[in-house]
mmCIF file of C-alpha atoms in Angstrom:
data_model
loop_
_atom_site.group_PDB
_atom_site.id
_atom_site.type_symbol
_atom_site.label_atom_id
_atom_site.label_comp_id
_atom_site.label_asym_id
_atom_site.label_seq_id
_atom_site.Cartn_x
_atom_site.Cartn_y
_atom_site.Cartn_z
ATOM 1 C CA MET A 5 72.726 264.092 178.882
ATOM 2 C CA THR A 6 74.442 260.968 180.130
ATOM 3 C CA GLU A 7 72.846 260.746 183.567
ATOM 4 C CA ASN A 8 69.598 261.595 185.350
ATOM 5 C CA PRO A 9 68.840 265.221 186.318
ATOM 6 C CA TYR A 10 70.473 266.441 189.520
ATOM 7 C CA THR A 11 67.352 266.263 191.705
ATOM 8 C CA ILE A 12 66.654 262.630 190.751
ATOM 9 C CA SER A 13 70.231 261.608 191.500
ATOM 10 C CA ARG A 14 70.362 263.653 194.717
ATOM 11 C CA ASN A 15 67.140 262.219 196.118
ATOM 12 C CA GLY A 16 68.139 258.662 195.266
ATOM 13 C CA LYS A 17 71.564 259.068 196.834
ATOM 14 C CA ARG A 18 70.080 260.699 199.922
ATOM 15 C CA GLU A 19 67.978 257.580 200.519
ATOM 16 C CA ARG A 20 71.028 255.339 200.167
ATOM 17 C CA ILE A 21 73.125 257.498 202.515
ATOM 18 C CA ASP A 22 70.366 257.428 205.134
ATOM 19 C CA TYR A 23 69.963 253.656 204.744
ATOM 20 C CA PHE A 24 73.724 253.148 205.071
ATOM 21 C CA TYR A 25 73.713 255.195 208.296
ATOM 22 C CA GLU A 26 70.694 253.259 209.591
ATOM 23 C CA ARG A 27 72.553 249.962 209.079
ATOM 24 C CA THR A 28 76.082 250.949 210.059
ATOM 25 C CA GLY A 29 75.906 254.130 212.123
ATOM 26 C CA ARG A 30 78.445 255.718 209.755
ATOM 27 C CA LYS A 31 77.918 258.959 207.835
ATOM 28 C CA ILE A 32 79.137 259.300 204.257
ATOM 29 C CA SER A 33 78.988 262.118 201.712
ATOM 30 C CA TYR A 34 77.779 262.379 198.128
ATOM 31 C CA ALA A 35 80.273 260.744 195.757
ATOM 32 C CA ARG A 36 78.897 261.457 192.272
ATOM 33 C CA THR A 37 75.839 263.715 192.485
ATOM 34 C CA GLY A 38 76.569 267.346 191.609
ATOM 35 C CA LYS A 39 79.912 266.613 189.966
ATOM 36 C CA PHE A 40 78.813 267.333 186.398
ATOM 37 C CA TYR A 41 75.242 268.667 186.643
ATOM 38 C CA MET A 42 73.546 270.937 189.172
ATOM 39 C CA GLU A 43 69.860 271.572 189.772
ATOM 40 C CA ASN A 44 67.920 272.560 186.622
ATOM 41 C CA ASP A 45 71.031 272.583 184.415
ATOM 42 C CA GLU A 46 69.104 270.642 181.788
ATOM 43 C CA LEU A 47 66.610 273.528 181.510
ATOM 44 C CA LEU A 48 69.384 275.726 180.093
ATOM 45 C CA ALA A 49 69.280 273.670 176.900
ATOM 46 C CA ASP A 50 66.916 274.166 173.946
ATOM 47 C CA ALA A 51 66.778 270.383 173.559
ATOM 48 C CA VAL A 52 68.042 267.299 175.334
ATOM 49 C CA ILE A 53 69.166 263.925 174.040
ATOM 50 C CA CYS A 54 69.065 261.699 177.097
ATOM 51 C CA LEU A 55 70.381 258.221 177.820
ATOM 52 C CA GLY A 56 68.056 257.786 180.793
ATOM 53 C CA GLU A 57 64.307 257.876 181.343
ATOM 54 C CA LYS A 58 62.482 260.635 179.438
ATOM 55 C CA LYS A 59 59.958 260.985 182.276
ATOM 56 C CA TYR A 60 62.566 262.788 184.401
ATOM 57 C CA PHE A 61 62.874 265.691 181.928
ATOM 58 C CA THR A 62 60.500 268.615 181.353
ATOM 59 C CA ASN A 63 62.226 270.125 178.310
ATOM 60 C CA LYS A 64 59.984 270.814 175.307
ATOM 61 C CA LYS A 65 62.351 268.974 172.971
ATOM 62 C CA ILE A 66 63.512 265.669 174.410
ATOM 63 C CA GLN A 67 64.891 262.647 172.552
ATOM 64 C CA ARG A 68 65.927 259.264 173.939
ATOM 65 C CA ILE A 69 68.900 257.281 172.694
ATOM 66 C CA TYR A 70 70.659 254.084 173.774
ATOM 67 C CA PRO A 71 74.455 254.306 174.152
ATOM 68 C CA SER A 72 76.770 251.866 172.415
ATOM 69 C CA ALA A 73 78.524 249.044 174.259
ATOM 70 C CA PHE A 74 81.738 247.084 173.824
ATOM 71 C CA LYS A 75 82.002 243.543 172.441
ATOM 72 C CA ASN A 76 84.851 241.057 172.825
ATOM 73 C CA ARG A 77 85.434 239.723 169.326
ATOM 74 C CA LYS A 78 86.554 236.349 170.681
ATOM 75 C CA TYR A 79 83.206 235.728 172.346
ATOM 76 C CA GLU A 80 81.161 232.805 171.030
ATOM 77 C CA VAL A 81 77.543 232.310 172.041
ATOM 78 C CA ASN A 82 77.795 228.574 172.567
ATOM 79 C CA VAL A 83 80.861 228.556 174.845
ATOM 80 C CA CYS A 84 78.985 229.545 178.018
ATOM 81 C CA LYS A 85 77.752 226.142 179.152
ATOM 82 C CA LYS A 86 79.617 226.585 182.459
ATOM 83 C CA ARG A 87 77.290 229.331 183.678
ATOM 84 C CA LYS A 88 75.807 228.586 187.099
ATOM 85 C CA SER A 89 72.798 230.430 188.458
ATOM 86 C CA THR A 90 74.629 230.996 191.768
ATOM 87 C CA ASN A 91 77.409 233.024 190.111
ATOM 88 C CA PHE A 92 76.884 236.788 189.804
ATOM 89 C CA LEU A 93 78.956 239.599 188.295
ATOM 90 C CA VAL A 94 79.388 243.275 189.161
ATOM 91 C CA PHE A 95 81.094 245.153 186.329
ATOM 92 C CA GLY A 96 82.197 248.534 187.696
ATOM 93 C CA VAL A 97 82.188 249.773 191.288
ATOM 94 C CA LYS A 98 82.989 253.505 191.201
ATOM 95 C CA GLY A 99 80.510 255.195 193.521
ATOM 96 C CA PHE A 100 80.307 252.171 195.804
ATOM 97 C CA VAL A 101 77.185 253.069 197.802
ATOM 98 C CA HIS A 102 75.612 254.916 194.867
ATOM 99 C CA LYS A 103 75.718 251.677 192.877
ATOM 100 C CA GLY A 104 74.436 249.592 195.794
ATOM 101 C CA ASN A 105 77.538 247.451 196.168
ATOM 102 C CA ASP A 106 77.400 247.800 199.959
ATOM 103 C CA LEU A 107 73.973 246.135 199.847
ATOM 104 C CA LEU A 108 75.294 243.247 197.773
ATOM 105 C CA LEU A 109 78.117 242.584 200.246
ATOM 106 C CA GLU A 110 75.644 242.248 203.122
ATOM 107 C CA VAL A 111 73.361 239.913 201.194
ATOM 108 C CA PHE A 112 76.155 237.693 199.882
ATOM 109 C CA GLU A 113 77.603 237.355 203.378
ATOM 110 C CA LYS A 114 74.343 235.614 204.324
ATOM 111 C CA HIS A 115 74.586 233.253 201.338
ATOM 112 C CA PRO A 116 77.953 231.475 201.206
ATOM 113 C CA GLU A 117 76.478 229.150 198.556
ATOM 114 C CA TRP A 118 76.572 232.051 196.061
ATOM 115 C CA ASN A 119 79.568 233.754 194.447
ATOM 116 C CA LEU A 120 79.946 237.419 193.509
ATOM 117 C CA TYR A 121 82.718 238.490 191.137
ATOM 118 C CA MET A 122 83.409 242.225 191.447
ATOM 119 C CA CYS A 123 85.287 244.039 188.681
ATOM 120 C CA GLY A 124 86.662 247.523 189.243
ATOM 121 C CA ARG A 125 89.548 249.522 190.619
ATOM 122 C CA GLU A 126 90.174 250.092 194.335
ATOM 123 C CA ILE A 127 87.505 247.745 195.689
ATOM 124 C CA LYS A 128 89.406 246.976 198.908
ATOM 125 C CA GLN A 129 90.248 250.655 199.383
ATOM 126 C CA GLU A 130 86.575 251.605 199.016
ATOM 127 C CA CYS A 131 85.552 248.918 201.503
ATOM 128 C CA LYS A 132 88.168 250.117 203.988
ATOM 129 C CA ARG A 133 86.988 253.713 203.612
ATOM 130 C CA LEU A 134 83.388 252.668 204.274
ATOM 131 C CA GLY A 135 84.238 250.222 207.064
ATOM 132 C CA LEU A 136 83.081 247.223 205.024
ATOM 133 C CA VAL A 137 84.599 243.747 204.761
ATOM 134 C CA LEU A 138 84.576 241.540 201.670
ATOM 135 C CA PRO A 139 82.955 238.175 202.471
ATOM 136 C CA ASN A 140 84.859 235.056 201.405
ATOM 137 C CA ASN A 141 82.435 234.414 198.533
ATOM 138 C CA VAL A 142 83.011 237.875 197.031
ATOM 139 C CA ILE A 143 85.954 237.737 194.628
ATOM 140 C CA GLU A 144 87.826 240.959 193.861
ATOM 141 C CA CYS A 145 88.849 240.897 190.189
ATOM 142 C CA GLY A 146 90.307 244.392 189.840
ATOM 143 C CA PHE A 147 90.052 246.272 186.555
ATOM 144 C CA VAL A 148 89.007 243.910 183.749
ATOM 145 C CA ASP A 149 89.334 244.935 180.094
ATOM 146 C CA VAL A 150 86.335 243.848 177.992
ATOM 147 C CA CYS A 151 88.720 242.693 175.260
ATOM 148 C CA SER A 152 90.747 240.501 177.637
ATOM 149 C CA ASP A 153 90.652 236.755 178.199
ATOM 150 C CA LYS A 154 89.885 237.467 181.864
ATOM 151 C CA PHE A 155 86.584 239.045 180.847
ATOM 152 C CA LEU A 156 85.741 235.971 178.761
ATOM 153 C CA GLU A 157 86.518 233.728 181.737
ATOM 154 C CA LEU A 158 84.126 235.677 183.948
ATOM 155 C CA ILE A 159 81.201 235.770 181.524
ATOM 156 C CA GLU A 160 81.689 232.087 180.850
ATOM 157 C CA ILE A 161 80.658 231.278 184.429
ATOM 158 C CA CYS A 162 78.352 234.197 185.367
ATOM 159 C CA PRO A 163 74.840 234.382 183.862
ATOM 160 C CA PHE A 164 73.788 237.558 185.736
ATOM 161 C CA VAL A 165 75.226 241.078 186.005
ATOM 162 C CA LEU A 166 74.021 243.148 188.984
ATOM 163 C CA LEU A 167 73.571 246.919 189.354
ATOM 164 C CA PRO A 168 71.276 247.985 192.236
ATOM 165 C CA SER A 169 72.167 251.644 191.612
ATOM 166 C CA CYS A 170 70.145 254.573 192.942
ATOM 167 C CA SER A 171 70.522 256.595 189.724
ATOM 168 C CA GLU A 172 71.928 255.982 186.244
ATOM 169 C CA GLY A 173 71.377 257.379 182.781
ATOM 170 C CA MET A 174 71.831 253.980 181.164
ATOM 171 C CA SER A 175 74.745 251.875 182.294
ATOM 172 C CA THR A 176 77.104 250.890 179.485
ATOM 173 C CA SER A 177 78.541 248.229 181.798
ATOM 174 C CA LEU A 178 75.164 246.474 181.763
ATOM 175 C CA LEU A 179 74.807 246.885 178.003
ATOM 176 C CA THR A 180 78.308 245.530 177.430
ATOM 177 C CA CYS A 181 77.508 242.440 179.469
ATOM 178 C CA MET A 182 74.213 242.056 177.602
ATOM 179 C CA ARG A 183 76.152 241.961 174.323
ATOM 180 C CA HIS A 184 77.697 238.784 175.760
ATOM 181 C CA GLY A 185 74.387 237.266 176.802
ATOM 182 C CA LEU A 186 74.364 238.166 180.497
ATOM 183 C CA ILE A 187 71.027 238.848 182.162
ATOM 184 C CA PRO A 188 70.970 242.376 183.672
ATOM 185 C CA VAL A 189 69.477 242.858 187.144
ATOM 186 C CA THR A 190 68.986 246.470 188.177
ATOM 187 C CA MET A 191 66.620 249.046 189.681
ATOM 188 C CA ARG A 192 63.747 250.700 187.853
ATOM 189 C CA GLY A 193 64.365 254.296 186.838
ATOM 190 C CA THR A 194 67.975 253.672 185.813
ATOM 191 C CA GLY A 195 67.427 253.863 182.061
ATOM 192 C CA MET A 196 66.411 250.225 181.672
ATOM 193 C CA ASP A 197 62.631 250.478 182.142
ATOM 194 C CA GLU A 198 61.899 250.110 178.416
ATOM 195 C CA LEU A 199 63.837 246.830 178.333
ATOM 196 C CA PHE A 200 61.486 244.866 180.571
ATOM 197 C CA ASP A 201 61.570 241.880 178.183
ATOM 198 C CA TYR A 202 65.361 241.704 178.527
ATOM 199 C CA CYS A 203 65.931 242.776 182.112
ATOM 200 C CA GLU A 204 65.230 241.778 185.726
ATOM 201 C CA TYR A 205 64.471 244.322 188.454
ATOM 202 C CA PHE A 206 64.950 244.580 192.208
ATOM 203 C CA GLU A 207 61.654 245.704 193.741
ATOM 204 C CA ASP A 208 63.472 248.277 195.878
ATOM 205 C CA TYR A 209 66.868 248.896 197.457
ATOM 206 C CA HIS A 210 66.246 247.359 200.880
ATOM 207 C CA LEU A 211 68.223 244.254 201.812
ATOM 208 C CA SER A 212 65.136 242.047 201.920
ATOM 209 C CA ALA A 213 64.202 242.977 198.336
ATOM 210 C CA ILE A 214 67.768 242.471 197.072
ATOM 211 C CA GLU A 215 67.979 239.083 198.764
ATOM 212 C CA SER A 216 64.547 237.974 197.541
ATOM 213 C CA LYS A 217 65.400 238.711 193.900
ATOM 214 C CA LEU A 218 68.762 236.988 194.082
ATOM 215 C CA GLU A 219 67.175 233.917 195.646
ATOM 216 C CA GLU A 220 64.737 233.801 192.730
ATOM 217 C CA LEU A 221 67.527 234.088 190.180
ATOM 218 C CA ALA A 222 69.754 231.552 191.923
ATOM 219 C CA GLY A 223 66.990 229.000 191.430
ATOM 220 C CA MET A 224 66.474 229.696 187.713
ATOM 221 C CA ASP A 225 66.253 226.602 185.531
ATOM 222 C CA THR A 226 69.270 226.087 183.238
ATOM 223 C CA LYS A 227 67.222 225.833 180.040
ATOM 224 C CA LYS A 228 65.253 228.960 180.880
ATOM 225 C CA MET A 229 68.504 230.775 181.656
ATOM 226 C CA GLU A 230 70.048 229.796 178.308
ATOM 227 C CA LYS A 231 66.948 230.798 176.342
ATOM 228 C CA TYR A 232 66.776 234.134 178.167
ATOM 229 C CA SER A 233 70.482 234.723 177.565
ATOM 230 C CA ASN A 234 70.218 234.068 173.830
ATOM 231 C CA LYS A 235 67.297 236.483 173.509
ATOM 232 C CA ILE A 236 69.259 239.200 175.319
ATOM 233 C CA TYR A 237 72.356 238.563 173.215
ATOM 234 C CA GLU A 238 70.466 238.995 169.937
ATOM 235 C CA TYR A 239 68.642 242.142 171.076
ATOM 236 C CA ALA A 240 71.736 243.775 172.582
ATOM 237 C CA ASN A 241 73.937 243.221 169.547
ATOM 238 C CA GLU A 242 71.292 244.682 167.294
ATOM 239 C CA ASN A 243 70.580 247.744 169.436
ATOM 240 C CA PHE A 244 73.776 248.561 171.349
ATOM 241 C CA ALA A 245 76.357 248.358 168.564
ATOM 242 C CA LEU A 246 78.100 251.542 167.405
ATOM 243 C CA GLU A 247 76.329 251.392 164.034
ATOM 244 C CA SER A 248 72.931 251.442 165.721
ATOM 245 C CA PHE A 249 73.956 254.340 167.966
ATOM 246 C CA THR A 250 75.168 256.342 164.967
ATOM 247 C CA GLU A 251 71.914 255.869 163.086
ATOM 248 C CA HIS A 252 69.742 256.737 166.072
ATOM 249 C CA PHE A 253 71.855 259.781 166.911
ATOM 250 C CA LYS A 254 71.407 261.106 163.378
ATOM 251 C CA LYS A 255 67.654 260.565 163.687
ATOM 252 C CA CYS A 256 67.527 262.452 166.997
ATOM 253 C CA MET A 257 69.416 265.399 165.541
ATOM 254 C CA ARG A 258 67.174 265.562 162.472
ATOM 255 C CA GLU A 259 64.036 265.622 164.615
ATOM 256 C CA ILE A 260 65.435 268.307 166.917
ATOM 257 C CA ILE A 261 66.677 270.727 164.260
#
């Protein structure tokens, strides 16, 4: 199961929809929840292999596995000396409010000294649909292939990748960026709770909490940032490669059957 159970996703999205209405006066509908799974669908299975948090499942047989992530073969660990703590990356925007990108736009508008690079299709169209405006310090990058030079250019200057999502199984966009030494910043309950030594967390989804965490990160010492990045790079490439996924998947299947 590649995402959280329906009720977890629905409740998280409901909070974000209500918060969006509270801030903007505009009503929006569910974008992702209920598209692939409905309530209690997971209970139809004899066993579940989940990418997200095991605590959200009540099945008798439940196994946890990390998905694999992409790696740009041209990437070199020591080429990222240009990373600045005030540069942030978003890698994937589908489900704009679900992923908390509307929150990031509001916070970055207050901080012109920061830069946010957003990768994904139809960013301007999504903003227009939601009545949002991209601040001048938010750079629309469009779709960016992990194997492209454009991706290498972005990770050369951005030390952090942001995902204040209301519900995820485990985001392969975060894991892909981790394989290139980026520091992931996300919400608890999105499949990353076990990685507390390699991950930063927003305390909650309100603007004040998002802003507070980003202010902390923007002030991170360069040496600390590099040491943290190297630790993440080593862990991610050991645990999120296809070989590791294959081995763990075999183990899960053996234990289930």
